[in-house]
Coordinates of C-alpha atoms in Angstrom, one line a residue:
X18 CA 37.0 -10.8 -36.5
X19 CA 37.6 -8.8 -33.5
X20 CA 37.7 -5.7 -35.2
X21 CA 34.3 -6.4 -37.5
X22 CA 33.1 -6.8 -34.0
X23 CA 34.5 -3.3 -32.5
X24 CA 33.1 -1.6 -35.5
X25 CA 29.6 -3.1 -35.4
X26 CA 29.7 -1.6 -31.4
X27 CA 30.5 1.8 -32.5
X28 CA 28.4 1.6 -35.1
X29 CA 25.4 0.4 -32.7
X30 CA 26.6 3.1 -30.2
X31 CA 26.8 5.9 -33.1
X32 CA 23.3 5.2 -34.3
X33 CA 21.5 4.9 -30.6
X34 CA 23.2 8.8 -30.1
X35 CA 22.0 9.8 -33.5
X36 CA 18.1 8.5 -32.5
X37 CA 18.5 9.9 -28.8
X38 CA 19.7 13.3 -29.3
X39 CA 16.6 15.0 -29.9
X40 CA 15.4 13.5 -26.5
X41 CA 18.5 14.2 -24.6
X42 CA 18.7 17.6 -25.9
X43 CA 14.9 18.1 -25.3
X44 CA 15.6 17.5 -21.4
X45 CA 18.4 19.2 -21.4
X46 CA 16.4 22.6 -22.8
X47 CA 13.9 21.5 -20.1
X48 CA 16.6 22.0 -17.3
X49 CA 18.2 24.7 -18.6
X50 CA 15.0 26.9 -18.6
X51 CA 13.9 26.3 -15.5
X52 CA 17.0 27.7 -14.1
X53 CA 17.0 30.9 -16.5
X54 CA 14.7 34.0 -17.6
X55 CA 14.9 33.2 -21.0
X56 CA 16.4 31.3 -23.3
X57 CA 17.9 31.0 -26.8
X58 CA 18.3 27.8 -28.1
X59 CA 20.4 26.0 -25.0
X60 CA 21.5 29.2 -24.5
X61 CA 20.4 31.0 -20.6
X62 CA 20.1 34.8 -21.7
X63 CA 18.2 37.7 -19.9
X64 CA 15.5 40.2 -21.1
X65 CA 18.9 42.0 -22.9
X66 CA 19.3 38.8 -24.9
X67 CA 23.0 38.6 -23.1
X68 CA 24.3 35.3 -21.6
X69 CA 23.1 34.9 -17.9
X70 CA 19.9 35.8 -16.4
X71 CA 20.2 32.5 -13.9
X72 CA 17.0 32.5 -11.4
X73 CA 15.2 30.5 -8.9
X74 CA 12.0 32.4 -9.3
X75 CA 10.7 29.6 -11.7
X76 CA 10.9 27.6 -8.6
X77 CA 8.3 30.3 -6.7
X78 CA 5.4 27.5 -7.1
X79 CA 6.8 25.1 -4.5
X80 CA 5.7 28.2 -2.2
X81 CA 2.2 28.0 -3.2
X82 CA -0.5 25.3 -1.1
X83 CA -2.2 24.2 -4.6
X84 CA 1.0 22.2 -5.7
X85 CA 1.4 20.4 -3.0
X86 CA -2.7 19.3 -3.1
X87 CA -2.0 18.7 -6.8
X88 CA 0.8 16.5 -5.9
X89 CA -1.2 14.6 -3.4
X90 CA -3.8 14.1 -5.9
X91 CA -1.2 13.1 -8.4
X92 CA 0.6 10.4 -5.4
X93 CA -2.8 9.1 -4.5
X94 CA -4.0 8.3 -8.1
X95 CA -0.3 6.4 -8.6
X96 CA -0.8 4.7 -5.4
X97 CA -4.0 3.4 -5.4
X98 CA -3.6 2.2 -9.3
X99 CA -0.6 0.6 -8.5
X100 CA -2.2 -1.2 -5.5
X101 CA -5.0 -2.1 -7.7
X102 CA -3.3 -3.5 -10.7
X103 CA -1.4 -5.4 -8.5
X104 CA -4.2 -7.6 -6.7
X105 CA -6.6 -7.9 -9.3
X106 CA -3.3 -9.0 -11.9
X107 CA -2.1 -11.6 -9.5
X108 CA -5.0 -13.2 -8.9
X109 CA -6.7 -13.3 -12.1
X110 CA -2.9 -14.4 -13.4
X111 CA -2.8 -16.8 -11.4
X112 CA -5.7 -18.3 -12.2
X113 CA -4.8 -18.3 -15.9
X114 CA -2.1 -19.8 -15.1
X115 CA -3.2 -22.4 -13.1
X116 CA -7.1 -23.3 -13.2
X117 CA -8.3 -24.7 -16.3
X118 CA -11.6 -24.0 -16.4
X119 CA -14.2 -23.2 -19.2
X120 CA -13.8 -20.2 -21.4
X121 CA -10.2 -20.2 -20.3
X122 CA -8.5 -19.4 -23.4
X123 CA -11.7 -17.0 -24.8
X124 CA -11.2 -15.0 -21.8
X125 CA -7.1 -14.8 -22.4
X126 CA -8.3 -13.9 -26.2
X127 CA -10.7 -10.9 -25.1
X128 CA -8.2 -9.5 -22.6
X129 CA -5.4 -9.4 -25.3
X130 CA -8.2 -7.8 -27.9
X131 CA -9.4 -5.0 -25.0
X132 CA -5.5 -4.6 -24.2
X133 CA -5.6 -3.6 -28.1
X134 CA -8.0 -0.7 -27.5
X135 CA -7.3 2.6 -27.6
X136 CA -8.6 4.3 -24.1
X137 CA -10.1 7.5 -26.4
X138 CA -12.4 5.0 -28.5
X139 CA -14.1 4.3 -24.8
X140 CA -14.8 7.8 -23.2
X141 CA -17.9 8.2 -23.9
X142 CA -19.1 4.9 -22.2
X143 CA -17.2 5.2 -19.4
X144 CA -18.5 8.6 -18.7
X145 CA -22.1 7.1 -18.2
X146 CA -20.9 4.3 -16.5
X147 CA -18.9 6.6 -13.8
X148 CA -22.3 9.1 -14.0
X149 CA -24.6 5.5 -13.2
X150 CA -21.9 5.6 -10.2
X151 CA -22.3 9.0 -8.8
X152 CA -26.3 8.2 -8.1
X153 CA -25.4 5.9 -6.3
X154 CA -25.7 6.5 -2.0
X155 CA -22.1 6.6 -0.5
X156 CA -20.3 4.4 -3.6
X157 CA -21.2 7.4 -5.5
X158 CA -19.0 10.2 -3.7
X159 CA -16.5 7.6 -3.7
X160 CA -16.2 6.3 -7.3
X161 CA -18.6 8.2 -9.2
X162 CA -18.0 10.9 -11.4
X163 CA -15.7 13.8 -11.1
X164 CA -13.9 11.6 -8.2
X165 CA -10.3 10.6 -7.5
X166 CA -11.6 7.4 -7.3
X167 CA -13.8 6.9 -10.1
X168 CA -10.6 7.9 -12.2
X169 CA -8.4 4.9 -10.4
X170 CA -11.4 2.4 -11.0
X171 CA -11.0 3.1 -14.9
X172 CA -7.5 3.4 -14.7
X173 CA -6.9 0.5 -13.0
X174 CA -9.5 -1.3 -15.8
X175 CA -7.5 -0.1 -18.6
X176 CA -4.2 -1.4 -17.2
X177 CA -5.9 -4.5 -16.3
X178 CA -5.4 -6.2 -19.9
X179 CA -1.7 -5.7 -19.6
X180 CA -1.0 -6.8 -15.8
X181 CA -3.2 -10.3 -16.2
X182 CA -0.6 -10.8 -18.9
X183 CA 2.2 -10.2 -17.3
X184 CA 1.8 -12.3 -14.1
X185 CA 0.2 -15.0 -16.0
X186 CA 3.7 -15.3 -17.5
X187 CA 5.3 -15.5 -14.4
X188 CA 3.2 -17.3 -13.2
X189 CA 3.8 -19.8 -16.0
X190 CA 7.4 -19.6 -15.1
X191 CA 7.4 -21.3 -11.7
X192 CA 7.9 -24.8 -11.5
X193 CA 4.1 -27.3 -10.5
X194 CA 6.1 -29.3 -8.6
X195 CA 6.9 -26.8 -6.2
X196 CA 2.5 -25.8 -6.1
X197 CA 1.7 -30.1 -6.4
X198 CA 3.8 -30.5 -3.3
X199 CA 2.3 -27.9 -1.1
X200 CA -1.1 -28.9 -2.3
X201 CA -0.3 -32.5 -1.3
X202 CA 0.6 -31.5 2.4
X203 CA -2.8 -29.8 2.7
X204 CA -2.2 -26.3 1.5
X205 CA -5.2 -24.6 0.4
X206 CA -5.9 -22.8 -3.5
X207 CA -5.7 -19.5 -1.5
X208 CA -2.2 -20.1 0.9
X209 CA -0.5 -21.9 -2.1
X210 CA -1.2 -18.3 -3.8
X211 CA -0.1 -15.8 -1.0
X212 CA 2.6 -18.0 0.9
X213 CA 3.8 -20.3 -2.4
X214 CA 3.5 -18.4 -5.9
X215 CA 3.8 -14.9 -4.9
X216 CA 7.0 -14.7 -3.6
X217 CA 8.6 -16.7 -6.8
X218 CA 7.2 -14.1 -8.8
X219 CA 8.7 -11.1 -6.6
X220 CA 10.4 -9.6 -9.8
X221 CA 7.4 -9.6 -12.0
X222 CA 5.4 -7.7 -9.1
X223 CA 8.2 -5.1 -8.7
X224 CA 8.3 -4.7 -12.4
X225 CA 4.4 -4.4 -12.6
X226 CA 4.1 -2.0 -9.9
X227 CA 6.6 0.4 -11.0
X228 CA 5.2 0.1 -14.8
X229 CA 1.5 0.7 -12.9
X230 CA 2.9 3.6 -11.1
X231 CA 4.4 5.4 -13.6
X232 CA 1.8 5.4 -16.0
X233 CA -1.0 6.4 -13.0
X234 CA 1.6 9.5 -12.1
X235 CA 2.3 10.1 -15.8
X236 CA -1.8 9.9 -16.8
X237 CA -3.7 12.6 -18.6
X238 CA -6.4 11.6 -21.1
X239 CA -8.3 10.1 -18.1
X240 CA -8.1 12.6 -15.3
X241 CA -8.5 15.6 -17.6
X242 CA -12.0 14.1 -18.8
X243 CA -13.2 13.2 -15.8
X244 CA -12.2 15.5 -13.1
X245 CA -13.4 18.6 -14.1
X246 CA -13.0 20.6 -10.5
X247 CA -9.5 22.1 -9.5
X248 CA -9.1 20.5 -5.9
X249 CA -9.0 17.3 -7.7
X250 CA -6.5 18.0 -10.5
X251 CA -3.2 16.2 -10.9
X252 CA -0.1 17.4 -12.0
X253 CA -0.9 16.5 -15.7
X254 CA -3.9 18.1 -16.1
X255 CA -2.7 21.7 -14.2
X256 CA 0.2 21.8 -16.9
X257 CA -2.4 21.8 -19.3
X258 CA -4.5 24.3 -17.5
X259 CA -1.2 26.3 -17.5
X260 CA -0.8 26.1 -21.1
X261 CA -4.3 26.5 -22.3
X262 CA -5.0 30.1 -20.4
X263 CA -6.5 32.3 -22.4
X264 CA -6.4 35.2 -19.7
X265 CA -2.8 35.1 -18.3
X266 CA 0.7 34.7 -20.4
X267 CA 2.4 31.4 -20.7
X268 CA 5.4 31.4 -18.5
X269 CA 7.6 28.9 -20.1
X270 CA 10.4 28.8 -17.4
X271 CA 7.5 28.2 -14.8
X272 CA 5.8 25.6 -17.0
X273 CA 9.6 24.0 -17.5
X274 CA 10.0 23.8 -13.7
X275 CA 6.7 22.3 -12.8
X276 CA 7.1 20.0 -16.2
X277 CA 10.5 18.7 -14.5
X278 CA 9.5 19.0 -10.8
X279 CA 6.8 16.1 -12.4
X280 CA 9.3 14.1 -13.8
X281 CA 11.9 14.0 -10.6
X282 CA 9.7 10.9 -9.1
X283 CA 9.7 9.2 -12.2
X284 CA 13.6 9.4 -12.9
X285 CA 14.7 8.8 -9.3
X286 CA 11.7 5.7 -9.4
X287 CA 13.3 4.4 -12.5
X288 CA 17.5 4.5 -11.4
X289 CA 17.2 2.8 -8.4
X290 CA 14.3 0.2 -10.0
X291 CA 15.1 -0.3 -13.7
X292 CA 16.7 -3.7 -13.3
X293 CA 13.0 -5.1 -12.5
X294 CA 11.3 -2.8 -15.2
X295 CA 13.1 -5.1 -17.5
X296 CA 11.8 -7.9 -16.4
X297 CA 8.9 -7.5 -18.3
X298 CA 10.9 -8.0 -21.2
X299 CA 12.1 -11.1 -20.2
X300 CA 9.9 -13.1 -17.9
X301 CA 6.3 -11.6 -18.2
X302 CA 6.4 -12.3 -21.9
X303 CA 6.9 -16.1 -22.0
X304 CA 3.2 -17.0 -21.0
X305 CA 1.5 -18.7 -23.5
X306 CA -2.3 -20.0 -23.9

């Protein structure tokens, strides 16, 4: 029996290495290049074609004041998304969750259905909407079009659908005794939320966030449709610009290190935080209607 089972985990383990390999060795081309003039396969060669040719000068960009803007750009977007999600989630979870009240489960019905639409499918509307925005004194320079913040108001709408469902399933998850007791000694709707609920749900908010933050850092289709100035580009969007030059030569090793300079943040974001990322596997998805 034991050895059925020992076989069925090398199996398991021989077929997840068979699946990832194209990934691992996709990352591992991605580091390699960025440390090299060329390469051949995962080979570092230099203009010769012999072994070697190990630089920094892919690295050169960090030197240049447009990265580091991008990167704010990029860090501001995450943030305020993140932020965002997070407030709006909770509280409409919550809710959800607890507040039956008409059109309860028609609203729960529609945010699963708009969760189900692609972003592309909604361009088009959302660029009027956001140009509606612009003509609009002060709110317009703030969220209008071609505006960090116009970008984080859709984003934040489009990860909306997903984040109401998640808390509401924590939210399900905590005990009504706990909430009937504190509403019996007097606690209002609003404390029993901030000082009760919240921090029994502190896992699903740390999972939430870093899912929300990832996908604002990560995010392309968005800003690349509606920020069409350079100040205001993220790091997405500029490797795109890179790639897409029609006037100067892609650099590969320089596209590699700005490609992977991108991702640090997210790797370092997800090893010291995946535990709670899987909570959305676990307790976000018990919520029912």
């Amino acid at each position: 029996m034991k050895l059925k089972k020992d076989n069925f985990t090398w199996l398991s383990v021989l077929t997840l290495i068979i699946f990832t390999a194209p990934i691992i060795l996709g990352y591992l081309w991605l580091f390699i290049s960025t440390f090299s003039e060329r390469t051949y396969g995962l080979k570092p060669v230099d203009i010769n074609g012999n072994f070697g040719g190990l630089t920094l000068k892919n690295w050169a960009f960090l030197g240049e004041p447009d990265i580091w803007l991008i990167t704010a750009n990029t860090f501001l977007m995450a943030t305020f998304l993140t932020m965002g999600v997070l407030l709006i989630s909770s509280l409409a979870g919550y809710a959800l969750s607890r507040v039956n009240f008409k059109g309860r489960k028609t609203f729960l019905s529609m945010t699963l259905i708009l969760h189900a639409f692609p972003s592309v499918t909604l361009l088009i509307a959302i660029y009027f909407v956001l140009r509606f925005i612009s003509g609009i004194p002060f709110l317009g320079m703030l969220f209008g079009y071609n505006t960090i913040g116009g970008v984080v108001l859709v984003s934040i709408a489009l990860q909306l659908p997903l984040g109401i469902w998640l808390m509401k399933g924590f939210f399900d998850g905590v005990s009504w005794d706990l909430e009937r007791a504190a509403l019996i000694d007097g606690c209002s709707r609003w404390r029993c939320w901030w000082q009760i609920m919240i921090p029994q749900i502190k896992p699903g908010l740390a999972a939430l966030s870093i899912f929300s933050f990832m996908t604002g850092w990560s995010s392309f289709l968005i800003p690349y449709t509606f920020l069409t100035k350079g100040n205001k580009a993220v790091l997405s969007t500029y490797l795109n610009a890179m790639m897409s030059s029609d006037t100067v030569s892609i650099q590969y090793g320089v596209l590699a290190a700005i490609g992977l300079f991108q991702l640090i943040p997210i790797l370092l974001f997800y090893s010291f935080t995946q535990k709670y990322l899987m909570k959305i596997f676990s307790g976000g998805s018990h919520g029912g209607v």
